[in-house]
Amino acid sequence: GNSVTQMEGPVTLSEEAFLTINCTYTATGYPSLFWYVQYPGEGLQLLLKATKADDKGSNKGFEATYRKETTSFHLEKGSVQVSDSAVYFCALRAGTQGAQKLVFGQGTRLTINP
Amino acid sequence: EPEVTQTPSHQVTQMGQEVILRCVPISNHLYFYWYRQILGQKVEFLVSFYNNEISEKSEIFDDQFSVERPDGSNFTLKIRSTKLEDSAMYFCASSLQGFGTDTQYFGPGTRLTVL
């Protein structure tokens, strides 16, 4: 079946550090890939997404590239801020019709210290 | 910006009691979902709903669970007889389309505590 694996957390960084959160997936066919973010006390918000191999999703300084050869979708940011502290979820969605569910990784808690 | 809302934000109930979790999806969306997250674990899919019927359900979604869209705006999840292991955060989501990169918008969640 389809699955997503994220790097173990929690991750603690200093402000302005470089961030990478690893995500790999297993899926049949060609899934769409997503990163969601959950700020304290809030729901899941879409951060970025990509549809096909070599697509790069980007938003708010975050980037992730759909790598089919390594089945990965790692999240990166060049210079993190305290406001980036949140839980980050990698997810995939497979299928071309109907109500296709999201399959999530376990989430990575990120804390940025000033 | 339109958003998905959920009520209540926190529900405490006794084991064996029925609970109804409520969601108001974004008004023009056609696809609706429930997910749950047990503390410290993954967000898990429960059920998807389209055109007034269940599209897909997970193994978790057994006979104790049901969903309903009683009117044009609400989408509810009912647990008939709650168990301790039902304690979790329950998220409702909605989307305009059901597949591809179409975005699923999530509500803030209802934290269910079963005592």
PDB file of N, CA and C in Angstrom, chain A residues 3-5 32-34 36 38 41-46 49-51 87 89 93 95-107, chain B residues 31-33 35 37 40-45 48-50 55-56 58 89 91 95 97-109:
ATOM      1  N   SER A   3       2.491   4.629   1.404  1.00  0.00           N
ATOM      2  CA  SER A   3       2.961   5.066   2.717  1.00  0.00           C
ATOM      3  C   SER A   3       3.959   6.206   2.584  1.00  0.00           C
ATOM      4  N   VAL A   4       4.132   6.932   3.688  1.00  0.00           N
ATOM      5  CA  VAL A   4       5.060   8.062   3.743  1.00  0.00           C
ATOM      6  C   VAL A   4       5.894   7.931   5.006  1.00  0.00           C
ATOM      7  N   THR A   5       7.183   8.160   4.874  1.00  0.00           N
ATOM      8  CA  THR A   5       8.084   8.108   6.022  1.00  0.00           C
ATOM      9  C   THR A   5       8.812   9.437   6.152  1.00  0.00           C
ATOM     10  N   SER A  32       0.510  12.532  -6.187  1.00  0.00           N
ATOM     11  CA  SER A  32       0.778  13.938  -5.904  1.00  0.00           C
ATOM     12  C   SER A  32       1.335  14.007  -4.489  1.00  0.00           C
ATOM     13  N   LEU A  33       2.247  14.952  -4.260  1.00  0.00           N
ATOM     14  CA  LEU A  33       2.935  15.050  -2.973  1.00  0.00           C
ATOM     15  C   LEU A  33       2.681  16.411  -2.335  1.00  0.00           C
ATOM     16  N   PHE A  34       2.598  16.414  -1.023  1.00  0.00           N
ATOM     17  CA  PHE A  34       2.212  17.615  -0.286  1.00  0.00           C
ATOM     18  C   PHE A  34       3.055  17.748   0.987  1.00  0.00           C
ATOM     19  N   TYR A  36       2.128  19.683   4.587  1.00  0.00           N
ATOM     20  CA  TYR A  36       1.190  20.437   5.402  1.00  0.00           C
ATOM     21  C   TYR A  36       1.923  20.899   6.663  1.00  0.00           C
ATOM     22  N   GLN A  38       1.230  22.460  10.721  1.00  0.00           N
ATOM     23  CA  GLN A  38       0.257  22.650  11.801  1.00  0.00           C
ATOM     24  C   GLN A  38       0.883  23.538  12.858  1.00  0.00           C
ATOM     25  N   GLY A  41      -2.259  24.878  18.135  1.00  0.00           N
ATOM     26  CA  GLY A  41      -3.670  25.189  18.318  1.00  0.00           C
ATOM     27  C   GLY A  41      -4.470  25.340  17.046  1.00  0.00           C
ATOM     28  N   GLU A  42      -3.861  25.063  15.902  1.00  0.00           N
ATOM     29  CA  GLU A  42      -4.553  25.240  14.636  1.00  0.00           C
ATOM     30  C   GLU A  42      -4.658  23.930  13.870  1.00  0.00           C
ATOM     31  N   GLY A  43      -5.408  23.971  12.769  1.00  0.00           N
ATOM     32  CA  GLY A  43      -5.534  22.795  11.918  1.00  0.00           C
ATOM     33  C   GLY A  43      -4.382  22.682  10.945  1.00  0.00           C
ATOM     34  N   LEU A  44      -4.462  21.699  10.094  1.00  0.00           N
ATOM     35  CA  LEU A  44      -3.436  21.476   9.084  1.00  0.00           C
ATOM     36  C   LEU A  44      -3.625  22.461   7.933  1.00  0.00           C
ATOM     37  N   GLN A  45      -2.518  23.096   7.520  1.00  0.00           N
ATOM     38  CA  GLN A  45      -2.578  24.032   6.398  1.00  0.00           C
ATOM     39  C   GLN A  45      -1.637  23.542   5.309  1.00  0.00           C
ATOM     40  N   LEU A  46      -2.092  23.633   4.074  1.00  0.00           N
ATOM     41  CA  LEU A  46      -1.218  23.265   2.971  1.00  0.00           C
ATOM     42  C   LEU A  46      -0.059  24.242   2.881  1.00  0.00           C
ATOM     43  N   LYS A  49       2.965  21.897  -2.695  1.00  0.00           N
ATOM     44  CA  LYS A  49       2.600  20.634  -3.330  1.00  0.00           C
ATOM     45  C   LYS A  49       3.306  20.488  -4.671  1.00  0.00           C
ATOM     46  N   ALA A  50       3.331  19.243  -5.183  1.00  0.00           N
ATOM     47  CA  ALA A  50       3.921  18.967  -6.490  1.00  0.00           C
ATOM     48  C   ALA A  50       3.197  17.782  -7.111  1.00  0.00           C
ATOM     49  N   THR A  51       3.062  17.853  -8.435  1.00  0.00           N
ATOM     50  CA  THR A  51       2.249  16.866  -9.135  1.00  0.00           C
ATOM     51  C   THR A  51       3.058  15.745  -9.760  1.00  0.00           C
ATOM     52  N   VAL A  87       4.511  21.827  13.509  1.00  0.00           N
ATOM     53  CA  VAL A  87       4.670  20.424  13.122  1.00  0.00           C
ATOM     54  C   VAL A  87       4.447  20.329  11.615  1.00  0.00           C
ATOM     55  N   PHE A  89       4.002  17.974   8.165  1.00  0.00           N
ATOM     56  CA  PHE A  89       3.554  16.658   7.708  1.00  0.00           C
ATOM     57  C   PHE A  89       3.766  16.533   6.207  1.00  0.00           C
ATOM     58  N   ARG A  93      -1.043  11.665  -2.268  1.00  0.00           N
ATOM     59  CA  ARG A  93      -2.403  11.382  -2.710  1.00  0.00           C
ATOM     60  C   ARG A  93      -2.293  10.662  -4.041  1.00  0.00           C
ATOM     61  N   GLY A  95      -4.176   8.282  -7.217  1.00  0.00           N
ATOM     62  CA  GLY A  95      -5.460   8.069  -7.876  1.00  0.00           C
ATOM     63  C   GLY A  95      -5.833   9.245  -8.733  1.00  0.00           C
ATOM     64  N   THR A  96      -6.624   8.996  -9.727  1.00  0.00           N
ATOM     65  CA  THR A  96      -6.970  10.030 -10.696  1.00  0.00           C
ATOM     66  C   THR A  96      -8.447  10.352 -10.726  1.00  0.00           C
ATOM     67  N   GLN A  97      -9.211   9.753  -9.857  1.00  0.00           N
ATOM     68  CA  GLN A  97     -10.635  10.075  -9.834  1.00  0.00           C
ATOM     69  C   GLN A  97     -11.179   9.759  -8.448  1.00  0.00           C
ATOM     70  N   GLY A  98     -12.346  10.286  -8.200  1.00  0.00           N
ATOM     71  CA  GLY A  98     -12.994   9.995  -6.931  1.00  0.00           C
ATOM     72  C   GLY A  98     -12.404  10.792  -5.785  1.00  0.00           C
ATOM     73  N   ALA A  99     -12.836  10.461  -4.597  1.00  0.00           N
ATOM     74  CA  ALA A  99     -12.406  11.171  -3.390  1.00  0.00           C
ATOM     75  C   ALA A  99     -11.170  10.493  -2.842  1.00  0.00           C
ATOM     76  N   GLN A 100     -10.006  10.919  -3.298  1.00  0.00           N
ATOM     77  CA  GLN A 100      -8.763  10.266  -2.915  1.00  0.00           C
ATOM     78  C   GLN A 100      -8.241  10.822  -1.604  1.00  0.00           C
ATOM     79  N   LYS A 101      -7.941   9.921  -0.695  1.00  0.00           N
ATOM     80  CA  LYS A 101      -7.492  10.322   0.621  1.00  0.00           C
ATOM     81  C   LYS A 101      -6.032  10.748   0.591  1.00  0.00           C
ATOM     82  N   LEU A 102      -5.651  11.527   1.601  1.00  0.00           N
ATOM     83  CA  LEU A 102      -4.256  11.829   1.856  1.00  0.00           C
ATOM     84  C   LEU A 102      -3.682  10.761   2.780  1.00  0.00           C
ATOM     85  N   VAL A 103      -2.453  10.353   2.480  1.00  0.00           N
ATOM     86  CA  VAL A 103      -1.706   9.431   3.349  1.00  0.00           C
ATOM     87  C   VAL A 103      -0.567  10.237   3.945  1.00  0.00           C
ATOM     88  N   PHE A 104      -0.515  10.324   5.265  1.00  0.00           N
ATOM     89  CA  PHE A 104       0.432  11.204   5.943  1.00  0.00           C
ATOM     90  C   PHE A 104       1.615  10.451   6.520  1.00  0.00           C
ATOM     91  N   GLY A 105       2.734  11.169   6.602  1.00  0.00           N
ATOM     92  CA  GLY A 105       3.833  10.738   7.437  1.00  0.00           C
ATOM     93  C   GLY A 105       3.531  11.037   8.893  1.00  0.00           C
ATOM     94  N   GLN A 106       4.472  10.706   9.768  1.00  0.00           N
ATOM     95  CA  GLN A 106       4.198  10.813  11.198  1.00  0.00           C
ATOM     96  C   GLN A 106       4.335  12.221  11.736  1.00  0.00           C
ATOM     97  N   GLY A 107       4.793  13.152  10.922  1.00  0.00           N
ATOM     98  CA  GLY A 107       4.945  14.529  11.374  1.00  0.00           C
ATOM     99  C   GLY A 107       6.303  14.757  12.022  1.00  0.00           C
TER     100      GLY A 107
ATOM    101  N   TYR B  31     -16.337  17.405  -1.848  1.00  0.00           N
ATOM    102  CA  TYR B  31     -15.746  16.203  -1.266  1.00  0.00           C
ATOM    103  C   TYR B  31     -15.422  16.478   0.188  1.00  0.00           C
ATOM    104  N   PHE B  32     -15.726  15.516   1.047  1.00  0.00           N
ATOM    105  CA  PHE B  32     -15.582  15.719   2.476  1.00  0.00           C
ATOM    106  C   PHE B  32     -14.879  14.515   3.094  1.00  0.00           C
ATOM    107  N   TYR B  33     -14.108  14.797   4.142  1.00  0.00           N
ATOM    108  CA  TYR B  33     -13.250  13.764   4.724  1.00  0.00           C
ATOM    109  C   TYR B  33     -13.216  13.917   6.242  1.00  0.00           C
ATOM    110  N   TYR B  35     -10.431  12.651   9.292  1.00  0.00           N
ATOM    111  CA  TYR B  35      -9.166  12.049   9.676  1.00  0.00           C
ATOM    112  C   TYR B  35      -9.087  12.115  11.195  1.00  0.00           C
ATOM    113  N   GLN B  37      -6.083  11.820  14.617  1.00  0.00           N
ATOM    114  CA  GLN B  37      -4.688  11.733  15.045  1.00  0.00           C
ATOM    115  C   GLN B  37      -4.661  11.396  16.528  1.00  0.00           C
ATOM    116  N   GLY B  40       0.588  11.783  19.388  1.00  0.00           N
ATOM    117  CA  GLY B  40       1.928  11.275  19.103  1.00  0.00           C
ATOM    118  C   GLY B  40       2.016  10.351  17.900  1.00  0.00           C
ATOM    119  N   GLN B  41       0.869  10.135  17.216  1.00  0.00           N
ATOM    120  CA  GLN B  41       0.872   9.217  16.072  1.00  0.00           C
ATOM    121  C   GLN B  41       0.523   9.954  14.785  1.00  0.00           C
ATOM    122  N   LYS B  42       0.469   9.186  13.703  1.00  0.00           N
ATOM    123  CA  LYS B  42       0.198   9.773  12.395  1.00  0.00           C
ATOM    124  C   LYS B  42      -1.242  10.255  12.286  1.00  0.00           C
ATOM    125  N   VAL B  43      -1.467  11.196  11.371  1.00  0.00           N
ATOM    126  CA  VAL B  43      -2.816  11.546  10.960  1.00  0.00           C
ATOM    127  C   VAL B  43      -3.320  10.407  10.074  1.00  0.00           C
ATOM    128  N   GLU B  44      -4.475   9.824  10.461  1.00  0.00           N
ATOM    129  CA  GLU B  44      -4.997   8.645   9.764  1.00  0.00           C
ATOM    130  C   GLU B  44      -6.331   8.984   9.099  1.00  0.00           C
ATOM    131  N   PHE B  45      -6.512   8.477   7.917  1.00  0.00           N
ATOM    132  CA  PHE B  45      -7.770   8.637   7.182  1.00  0.00           C
ATOM    133  C   PHE B  45      -8.858   7.768   7.807  1.00  0.00           C
ATOM    134  N   SER B  48     -14.146   9.123   3.424  1.00  0.00           N
ATOM    135  CA  SER B  48     -14.410  10.191   2.463  1.00  0.00           C
ATOM    136  C   SER B  48     -15.861  10.096   2.000  1.00  0.00           C
ATOM    137  N   PHE B  49     -16.396  11.230   1.564  1.00  0.00           N
ATOM    138  CA  PHE B  49     -17.839  11.335   1.324  1.00  0.00           C
ATOM    139  C   PHE B  49     -18.057  12.225   0.125  1.00  0.00           C
ATOM    140  N   TYR B  50     -18.878  11.754  -0.796  1.00  0.00           N
ATOM    141  CA  TYR B  50     -19.172  12.535  -1.997  1.00  0.00           C
ATOM    142  C   TYR B  50     -20.555  12.181  -2.490  1.00  0.00           C
ATOM    143  N   SER B  55     -17.438   7.374  -0.082  1.00  0.00           N
ATOM    144  CA  SER B  55     -16.611   6.956  -1.211  1.00  0.00           C
ATOM    145  C   SER B  55     -15.625   5.878  -0.798  1.00  0.00           C
ATOM    146  N   GLU B  56     -15.022   6.068   0.352  1.00  0.00           N
ATOM    147  CA  GLU B  56     -14.037   5.120   0.851  1.00  0.00           C
ATOM    148  C   GLU B  56     -14.001   5.209   2.366  1.00  0.00           C
ATOM    149  N   SER B  58     -11.747   3.559   5.936  1.00  0.00           N
ATOM    150  CA  SER B  58     -10.593   2.785   6.376  1.00  0.00           C
ATOM    151  C   SER B  58     -11.059   1.666   7.306  1.00  0.00           C
ATOM    152  N   MET B  89      -7.516  13.487  18.238  1.00  0.00           N
ATOM    153  CA  MET B  89      -7.939  14.714  17.581  1.00  0.00           C
ATOM    154  C   MET B  89      -8.582  14.312  16.263  1.00  0.00           C
ATOM    155  N   PHE B  91     -10.061  15.524  12.665  1.00  0.00           N
ATOM    156  CA  PHE B  91     -10.018  16.612  11.698  1.00  0.00           C
ATOM    157  C   PHE B  91     -11.021  16.356  10.572  1.00  0.00           C
ATOM    158  N   SER B  95     -12.741  19.463  -0.058  1.00  0.00           N
ATOM    159  CA  SER B  95     -12.047  19.858  -1.281  1.00  0.00           C
ATOM    160  C   SER B  95     -13.054  20.036  -2.395  1.00  0.00           C
ATOM    161  N   GLN B  97     -12.351  19.364  -5.748  1.00  0.00           N
ATOM    162  CA  GLN B  97     -12.229  18.120  -6.495  1.00  0.00           C
ATOM    163  C   GLN B  97     -11.706  17.053  -5.552  1.00  0.00           C
ATOM    164  N   GLY B  98     -11.684  15.824  -6.029  1.00  0.00           N
ATOM    165  CA  GLY B  98     -11.315  14.757  -5.111  1.00  0.00           C
ATOM    166  C   GLY B  98      -9.964  14.133  -5.335  1.00  0.00           C
ATOM    167  N   PHE B  99      -9.188  14.640  -6.284  1.00  0.00           N
ATOM    168  CA  PHE B  99      -7.976  13.912  -6.639  1.00  0.00           C
ATOM    169  C   PHE B  99      -6.891  14.873  -7.093  1.00  0.00           C
ATOM    170  N   GLY B 100      -5.717  14.298  -7.396  1.00  0.00           N
ATOM    171  CA  GLY B 100      -4.602  15.094  -7.890  1.00  0.00           C
ATOM    172  C   GLY B 100      -4.112  16.077  -6.849  1.00  0.00           C
ATOM    173  N   THR B 101      -3.714  17.250  -7.305  1.00  0.00           N
ATOM    174  CA  THR B 101      -3.174  18.251  -6.388  1.00  0.00           C
ATOM    175  C   THR B 101      -4.243  19.189  -5.853  1.00  0.00           C
ATOM    176  N   ASP B 102      -5.499  18.879  -6.102  1.00  0.00           N
ATOM    177  CA  ASP B 102      -6.556  19.698  -5.519  1.00  0.00           C
ATOM    178  C   ASP B 102      -6.391  19.717  -4.002  1.00  0.00           C
ATOM    179  N   THR B 103      -6.448  20.882  -3.414  1.00  0.00           N
ATOM    180  CA  THR B 103      -6.135  21.042  -2.000  1.00  0.00           C
ATOM    181  C   THR B 103      -7.280  20.582  -1.111  1.00  0.00           C
ATOM    182  N   GLN B 104      -6.929  19.809  -0.108  1.00  0.00           N
ATOM    183  CA  GLN B 104      -7.874  19.525   0.965  1.00  0.00           C
ATOM    184  C   GLN B 104      -7.662  20.559   2.058  1.00  0.00           C
ATOM    185  N   TYR B 105      -8.731  21.231   2.439  1.00  0.00           N
ATOM    186  CA  TYR B 105      -8.684  22.235   3.484  1.00  0.00           C
ATOM    187  C   TYR B 105      -9.164  21.608   4.786  1.00  0.00           C
ATOM    188  N   PHE B 106      -8.353  21.796   5.828  1.00  0.00           N
ATOM    189  CA  PHE B 106      -8.641  21.163   7.106  1.00  0.00           C
ATOM    190  C   PHE B 106      -9.225  22.151   8.111  1.00  0.00           C
ATOM    191  N   GLY B 107     -10.098  21.636   8.954  1.00  0.00           N
ATOM    192  CA  GLY B 107     -10.559  22.394  10.097  1.00  0.00           C
ATOM    193  C   GLY B 107      -9.553  22.321  11.238  1.00  0.00           C
ATOM    194  N   PRO B 108      -9.811  23.061  12.322  1.00  0.00           N
ATOM    195  CA  PRO B 108      -8.872  23.114  13.447  1.00  0.00           C
ATOM    196  C   PRO B 108      -8.893  21.870  14.317  1.00  0.00           C
ATOM    197  N   GLY B 109      -9.895  21.008  14.118  1.00  0.00           N
ATOM    198  CA  GLY B 109      -9.932  19.759  14.859  1.00  0.00           C
ATOM    199  C   GLY B 109     -10.825  19.801  16.092  1.00  0.00           C
TER     200      GLY B 109
END
